[in-house]
Amino acid sequence: MVVAGRLELGPGSTVGGFVEADSIVVGHDARIKGPLRVLETATICDNACLHSIKAGGATSPSGRGSGSVP
């Protein structure tokens, strides 16, 4: 799936393959089963399950956890 702009996946959403977007918000408990490519900013909420992610801009954890992103 290729999105021109911002993609917001709500809680519990599932995407079965490749995703590319300018920016993305992945809700809690969402699953992306293929590679994720983000050109700008990615926000990933608690318990999201990602195959892999490549982000060109800022990547930040969201939610209650204290996770860090290298």
C-alpha positions as a Markdown table, in Angstrom:
| # | Residue | x | y | z |
|---|---|---|---|---|
| 1 | Met | 0.0 | 0.0 | 0.0 |
| 2 | Val | 1.4 | 3.4 | -1.0 |
| 3 | Val | -0.1 | 6.5 | 0.7 |
| 4 | Ala | 0.5 | 10.0 | -0.5 |
| 5 | Gly | 0.4 | 11.8 | 2.9 |
| 6 | Arg | -0.3 | 10.6 | 6.4 |
| 7 | Leu | -1.6 | 7.2 | 7.2 |
| 8 | Glu | -3.3 | 6.6 | 10.6 |
| 9 | Leu | -4.0 | 3.0 | 11.6 |
| 10 | Gly | -6.4 | 2.7 | 14.4 |
| 11 | Pro | -6.1 | 0.3 | 17.4 |
| 12 | Gly | -6.2 | -3.4 | 16.3 |
| 13 | Ser | -5.8 | -2.6 | 12.6 |
| 14 | Thr | -4.0 | -5.1 | 10.3 |
| 15 | Val | -2.2 | -4.5 | 7.0 |
| 16 | Gly | -1.0 | -7.7 | 5.2 |
| 17 | Gly | 1.9 | -6.3 | 3.1 |
| 18 | Phe | 4.2 | -3.5 | 2.3 |
| 19 | Val | 3.3 | 0.1 | 3.5 |
| 20 | Glu | 4.9 | 3.4 | 2.4 |
| 21 | Ala | 3.7 | 6.8 | 3.5 |
| 22 | Asp | 4.9 | 10.3 | 4.1 |
| 23 | Ser | 4.1 | 9.9 | 7.8 |
| 24 | Ile | 2.3 | 7.3 | 9.9 |
| 25 | Val | 0.6 | 6.8 | 13.2 |
| 26 | Val | 0.3 | 3.1 | 14.2 |
| 27 | Gly | -2.3 | 2.6 | 16.9 |
| 28 | His | -2.0 | 0.2 | 19.8 |
| 29 | Asp | -2.2 | -3.5 | 19.0 |
| 30 | Ala | -2.0 | -2.8 | 15.3 |
| 31 | Arg | -0.1 | -5.2 | 13.0 |
| 32 | Ile | 1.8 | -4.5 | 9.8 |
| 33 | Lys | 2.9 | -7.8 | 8.3 |
| 34 | Gly | 5.2 | -6.4 | 5.6 |
| 35 | Pro | 8.0 | -3.8 | 5.6 |
| 36 | Leu | 7.1 | -0.3 | 6.6 |
| 37 | Arg | 8.8 | 2.7 | 4.9 |
| 38 | Val | 8.1 | 6.2 | 6.2 |
| 39 | Leu | 9.5 | 9.2 | 4.4 |
| 40 | Glu | 9.1 | 11.6 | 7.3 |
| 41 | Thr | 7.8 | 10.9 | 10.8 |
| 42 | Ala | 6.5 | 7.7 | 12.4 |
| 43 | Thr | 4.6 | 7.3 | 15.7 |
| 44 | Ile | 4.3 | 3.8 | 17.0 |
| 45 | Cys | 1.9 | 3.1 | 19.9 |
| 46 | Asp | 2.1 | 0.4 | 22.6 |
| 47 | Asn | 1.9 | -3.3 | 21.5 |
| 48 | Ala | 2.1 | -2.6 | 17.8 |
| 49 | Cys | 3.7 | -5.4 | 15.8 |
| 50 | Leu | 5.8 | -4.4 | 12.9 |
| 51 | His | 7.7 | -6.6 | 10.4 |
| 52 | Ser | 10.3 | -3.9 | 9.9 |
| 53 | Ile | 10.5 | -0.1 | 9.7 |
| 54 | Lys | 12.7 | 2.3 | 7.8 |
| 55 | Ala | 12.0 | 6.0 | 8.6 |
| 56 | Gly | 13.5 | 9.0 | 7.0 |
| 57 | Gly | 12.5 | 11.5 | 9.7 |
| 58 | Ala | 11.9 | 11.4 | 13.5 |
| 59 | Thr | 10.8 | 8.1 | 15.0 |
| 60 | Ser | 9.2 | 8.3 | 18.4 |
| 61 | Pro | 7.6 | 5.8 | 20.8 |
| 62 | Ser | 4.2 | 6.7 | 22.1 |
| 63 | Gly | 1.9 | 5.6 | 24.9 |
| 64 | Arg | 2.7 | 4.6 | 28.5 |
| 65 | Gly | 5.9 | 2.8 | 27.9 |
| 66 | Ser | 9.3 | 4.3 | 28.5 |
| 67 | Gly | 10.9 | 2.7 | 25.3 |
| 68 | Ser | 13.6 | 4.4 | 23.4 |
| 69 | Val | 14.4 | 4.4 | 19.7 |
| 70 | Pro | 18.0 | 4.3 | 18.6 |
